[in-house]
């Protein structure tokens, strides 16, 4: 099984979805490490309760020294012999120095149907734009923010009276389904990057329905 680290900054509900999926012995990845850039991230406790090693690499310790922060991150990942990194609500931009070390081995989840609504406040912006559909995307990380080949996407409707919160909840439920699916496919070696998109080996409709 591939050794996976999850990077978080907050409550870690996507982290929990990945931890739960990986409890199945047949799942091709195990979550061996959770790293937070914030000492107070709620997800850290949940990780510990699940017997998973945790580390805090506090960006504030490094001030403007991004390189120092990323070197510390890299060394904790190396100490734990990590194969795959999953960003799950990790709210720091990573430089190409770090990203290039994890090409094809680092995933991110973004709460929008990329390439629509990169960046922050995606739910509010989707409502303001009167989008009919919204959703979430799991993609490989490249140096450019919220870009990179898409591995999985999940779509939800935007309903007429939706508040930002209503929509966020609906999207989050789909995030918790597509992230475990995407990691499973990557860990099993079933995702091939061809230029700017991914090709998935095999039929995933049955697996998706089972999630
Ligand atoms: C999720 O909705 C995730 O997609 C989003 O933050 C939330 C984290 O929730 N990520 C980003 O906005 C990345 N720029 P969680 O901590 O409960 O998984």
GROMACS .gro file of C-alpha atoms and ligand atoms in nm:
model
  229
    1UNK     CA    1   0.000   0.000   0.000
    2UNK     CA    2   0.118   0.351  -0.082
    3UNK     CA    3   0.217   0.566   0.214
    4UNK     CA    4   0.011   0.884   0.218
    5UNK     CA    5   0.050   1.213   0.405
    6UNK     CA    6  -0.243   1.452   0.431
    7UNK     CA    7  -0.172   1.823   0.467
    8UNK     CA    8  -0.440   2.025   0.645
    9UNK     CA    9  -0.496   2.372   0.788
   10UNK     CA   10  -0.832   2.333   0.960
   11UNK     CA   11  -1.114   2.101   1.057
   12UNK     CA   12  -1.006   1.818   0.828
   13UNK     CA   13  -1.334   1.669   0.714
   14UNK     CA   14  -1.178   1.561   0.384
   15UNK     CA   15  -0.889   1.417   0.583
   16UNK     CA   16  -1.142   1.214   0.783
   17UNK     CA   17  -1.306   1.086   0.465
   18UNK     CA   18  -0.966   0.966   0.340
   19UNK     CA   19  -0.881   0.807   0.676
   20UNK     CA   20  -1.214   0.623   0.680
   21UNK     CA   21  -1.173   0.497   0.323
   22UNK     CA   22  -0.821   0.373   0.395
   23UNK     CA   23  -0.942   0.162   0.689
   24UNK     CA   24  -1.047  -0.095   0.430
   25UNK     CA   25  -0.751  -0.333   0.391
   26UNK     CA   26  -0.825  -0.356   0.019
   27UNK     CA   27  -0.775   0.019  -0.026
   28UNK     CA   28  -0.441   0.072  -0.206
   29UNK     CA   29  -0.320   0.352   0.023
   30UNK     CA   30  -0.264   0.393   0.397
   31UNK     CA   31  -0.269   0.727   0.574
   32UNK     CA   32   0.050   0.735   0.779
   33UNK     CA   33   0.092   1.106   0.853
   34UNK     CA   34  -0.114   1.423   0.893
   35UNK     CA   35   0.071   1.754   0.878
   36UNK     CA   36  -0.080   2.090   0.967
   37UNK     CA   37   0.065   2.436   0.918
   38UNK     CA   38  -0.154   2.553   1.206
   39UNK     CA   39  -0.103   2.419   1.559
   40UNK     CA   40  -0.475   2.465   1.635
   41UNK     CA   41  -0.615   2.273   1.335
   42UNK     CA   42  -0.912   2.064   1.452
   43UNK     CA   43  -0.815   1.776   1.225
   44UNK     CA   44  -0.500   1.700   1.426
   45UNK     CA   45  -0.698   1.554   1.714
   46UNK     CA   46  -0.907   1.336   1.485
   47UNK     CA   47  -0.588   1.203   1.325
   48UNK     CA   48  -0.439   1.121   1.665
   49UNK     CA   49  -0.759   0.945   1.770
   50UNK     CA   50  -0.713   0.726   1.465
   51UNK     CA   51  -0.359   0.636   1.563
   52UNK     CA   52  -0.203   0.839   1.284
   53UNK     CA   53   0.123   1.029   1.335
   54UNK     CA   54   0.087   1.406   1.325
   55UNK     CA   55   0.327   1.693   1.275
   56UNK     CA   56   0.292   2.069   1.288
   57UNK     CA   57   0.504   2.278   1.056
   58UNK     CA   58   0.393   2.625   1.157
   59UNK     CA   59   0.445   2.872   0.873
   60UNK     CA   60   0.451   3.157   1.125
   61UNK     CA   61   0.777   3.023   1.266
   62UNK     CA   62   0.938   3.092   0.929
   63UNK     CA   63   0.803   3.444   0.868
   64UNK     CA   64   0.861   3.536   0.505
   65UNK     CA   65   1.101   3.247   0.458
   66UNK     CA   66   0.889   3.019   0.237
   67UNK     CA   67   1.190   2.808   0.151
   68UNK     CA   68   1.254   2.730   0.518
   69UNK     CA   69   0.890   2.634   0.568
   70UNK     CA   70   0.887   2.407   0.265
   71UNK     CA   71   1.221   2.247   0.353
   72UNK     CA   72   1.079   2.159   0.695
   73UNK     CA   73   0.769   2.016   0.527
   74UNK     CA   74   0.979   1.817   0.283
   75UNK     CA   75   1.198   1.674   0.556
   76UNK     CA   76   0.903   1.551   0.766
   77UNK     CA   77   0.758   1.384   0.454
   78UNK     CA   78   1.092   1.217   0.385
   79UNK     CA   79   1.126   1.100   0.745
   80UNK     CA   80   0.796   0.916   0.705
   81UNK     CA   81   0.884   0.773   0.361
   82UNK     CA   82   0.579   0.929   0.200
   83UNK     CA   83   0.477   0.821  -0.151
   84UNK     CA   84   0.175   1.045  -0.208
   85UNK     CA   85   0.071   1.382  -0.060
   86UNK     CA   86  -0.295   1.487  -0.036
   87UNK     CA   87  -0.373   1.853   0.026
   88UNK     CA   88  -0.705   1.870   0.210
   89UNK     CA   89  -0.803   2.222   0.302
   90UNK     CA   90  -0.435   2.316   0.316
   91UNK     CA   91  -0.442   2.693   0.280
   92UNK     CA   92  -0.079   2.775   0.194
   93UNK     CA   93   0.050   2.828  -0.157
   94UNK     CA   94   0.343   2.602  -0.240
   95UNK     CA   95   0.636   2.713  -0.454
   96UNK     CA   96   0.756   2.527  -0.760
   97UNK     CA   97   1.060   2.413  -0.559
   98UNK     CA   98   0.829   2.201  -0.343
   99UNK     CA   99   0.570   2.115  -0.608
  100UNK     CA  100   0.833   1.985  -0.852
  101UNK     CA  101   0.945   1.732  -0.591
  102UNK     CA  102   0.596   1.580  -0.592
  103UNK     CA  103   0.499   1.588  -0.958
  104UNK     CA  104   0.231   1.326  -1.022
  105UNK     CA  105   0.232   1.237  -0.652
  106UNK     CA  106   0.051   1.534  -0.495
  107UNK     CA  107  -0.327   1.581  -0.509
  108UNK     CA  108  -0.546   1.873  -0.409
  109UNK     CA  109  -0.919   1.915  -0.365
  110UNK     CA  110  -1.076   2.242  -0.466
  111UNK     CA  111  -1.439   2.334  -0.394
  112UNK     CA  112  -1.540   2.429  -0.750
  113UNK     CA  113  -1.566   2.283  -1.095
  114UNK     CA  114  -1.223   2.387  -1.216
  115UNK     CA  115  -1.126   2.575  -1.424
  116UNK     CA  116  -1.423   2.777  -1.290
  117UNK     CA  117  -1.376   2.966  -0.963
  118UNK     CA  118  -1.012   2.921  -0.875
  119UNK     CA  119  -0.910   3.078  -0.544
  120UNK     CA  120  -1.120   3.159  -0.238
  121UNK     CA  121  -1.493   3.212  -0.168
  122UNK     CA  122  -1.596   2.974  -0.442
  123UNK     CA  123  -1.949   2.913  -0.312
  124UNK     CA  124  -2.034   3.281  -0.280
  125UNK     CA  125  -1.894   3.347  -0.625
  126UNK     CA  126  -2.090   3.058  -0.780
  127UNK     CA  127  -2.414   3.197  -0.632
  128UNK     CA  128  -2.333   3.551  -0.746
  129UNK     CA  129  -2.256   3.426  -1.095
  130UNK     CA  130  -2.593   3.244  -1.095
  131UNK     CA  131  -2.417   2.923  -1.190
  132UNK     CA  132  -2.658   2.633  -1.245
  133UNK     CA  133  -2.402   2.379  -1.130
  134UNK     CA  134  -2.117   2.383  -0.888
  135UNK     CA  135  -1.903   2.113  -0.732
  136UNK     CA  136  -1.556   2.001  -0.647
  137UNK     CA  137  -1.241   1.890  -0.828
  138UNK     CA  138  -0.953   1.664  -0.731
  139UNK     CA  139  -0.646   1.739  -0.940
  140UNK     CA  140  -0.273   1.687  -0.951
  141UNK     CA  141  -0.088   1.987  -0.811
  142UNK     CA  142   0.123   2.197  -1.047
  143UNK     CA  143   0.300   2.523  -0.960
  144UNK     CA  144   0.011   2.736  -1.086
  145UNK     CA  145  -0.264   2.761  -0.819
  146UNK     CA  146  -0.579   2.548  -0.866
  147UNK     CA  147  -0.457   2.413  -1.197
  148UNK     CA  148  -0.323   2.075  -1.305
  149UNK     CA  149  -0.477   1.763  -1.458
  150UNK     CA  150  -0.821   1.676  -1.317
  151UNK     CA  151  -0.855   1.329  -1.165
  152UNK     CA  152  -1.217   1.344  -1.049
  153UNK     CA  153  -1.500   1.595  -1.039
  154UNK     CA  154  -1.835   1.589  -0.864
  155UNK     CA  155  -2.124   1.816  -0.959
  156UNK     CA  156  -2.415   1.948  -0.752
  157UNK     CA  157  -2.700   2.181  -0.850
  158UNK     CA  158  -2.714   2.538  -0.725
  159UNK     CA  159  -3.070   2.586  -0.596
  160UNK     CA  160  -3.258   2.918  -0.621
  161UNK     CA  161  -3.260   3.007  -0.252
  162UNK     CA  162  -2.920   2.864  -0.163
  163UNK     CA  163  -2.714   3.048   0.096
  164UNK     CA  164  -2.339   3.015   0.080
  165UNK     CA  165  -2.364   2.766   0.367
  166UNK     CA  166  -2.629   2.549   0.200
  167UNK     CA  167  -2.417   2.523  -0.110
  168UNK     CA  168  -2.096   2.459   0.084
  169UNK     CA  169  -2.262   2.166   0.264
  170UNK     CA  170  -2.387   2.014  -0.061
  171UNK     CA  171  -2.042   2.046  -0.219
  172UNK     CA  172  -1.865   1.908   0.090
  173UNK     CA  173  -2.073   1.590   0.074
  174UNK     CA  174  -1.950   1.535  -0.281
  175UNK     CA  175  -1.591   1.619  -0.181
  176UNK     CA  176  -1.603   1.337   0.071
  177UNK     CA  177  -1.693   1.095  -0.210
  178UNK     CA  178  -1.459   1.203  -0.486
  179UNK     CA  179  -1.141   1.246  -0.282
  180UNK     CA  180  -1.127   0.884  -0.160
  181UNK     CA  181  -1.206   0.770  -0.514
  182UNK     CA  182  -0.933   0.986  -0.669
  183UNK     CA  183  -0.670   0.875  -0.418
  184UNK     CA  184  -0.764   0.513  -0.471
  185UNK     CA  185  -0.716   0.545  -0.846
  186UNK     CA  186  -0.382   0.724  -0.812
  187UNK     CA  187  -0.249   0.485  -0.545
  188UNK     CA  188  -0.346   0.186  -0.757
  189UNK     CA  189  -0.152   0.331  -1.050
  190UNK     CA  190  -0.465   0.365  -1.259
  191UNK     CA  191  -0.423   0.733  -1.345
  192UNK     CA  192  -0.199   0.840  -1.631
  193UNK     CA  193  -0.135   1.205  -1.706
  194UNK     CA  194  -0.144   1.290  -2.075
  195UNK     CA  195  -0.058   1.656  -2.124
  196UNK     CA  196  -0.317   1.860  -1.938
  197UNK     CA  197  -0.561   1.577  -1.862
  198UNK     CA  198  -0.578   1.235  -1.698
  199UNK     CA  199  -0.667   0.900  -1.845
  200UNK     CA  200  -0.817   0.647  -1.601
  201UNK     CA  201  -0.752   0.279  -1.648
  202UNK     CA  202  -1.071   0.072  -1.627
  203UNK     CA  203  -1.437   0.147  -1.564
  204UNK     CA  204  -1.495   0.348  -1.247
  205UNK     CA  205  -1.875   0.369  -1.255
  206UNK     CA  206  -1.920   0.071  -1.019
  207UNK     CA  207  -1.657   0.200  -0.775
  208UNK     CA  208  -1.807   0.545  -0.774
  209UNK     CA  209  -2.152   0.406  -0.697
  210UNK     CA  210  -2.006   0.203  -0.409
  211UNK     CA  211  -1.862   0.505  -0.231
  212LIG     C1  212  -1.285   2.204   0.164
  212LIG     O1  213  -1.408   2.250   0.115
  212LIG     C2  214  -1.178   2.212   0.057
  212LIG     O2  215  -1.225   2.181  -0.070
  212LIG     C3  216  -1.138   2.356   0.066
  212LIG     O3  217  -1.137   2.385   0.203
  212LIG     C4  218  -1.230   2.301   0.270
  212LIG     C5  219  -1.157   2.227   0.379
  212LIG     O4  220  -1.248   2.156   0.458
  212LIG     N1  221  -1.011   2.378   0.006
  212LIG     C6  222  -0.974   2.494  -0.045
  212LIG     O5  223  -1.045   2.592  -0.048
  212LIG     C7  224  -0.833   2.495  -0.104
  212LIG     N2  225  -0.803   2.624  -0.156
  212LIG     P1  226  -1.198   2.034   0.546
  212LIG     O6  227  -1.083   2.086   0.631
  212LIG     O7  228  -1.317   2.000   0.632
  212LIG     O8  229  -1.155   1.923   0.454
   0.00000   0.00000   0.00000
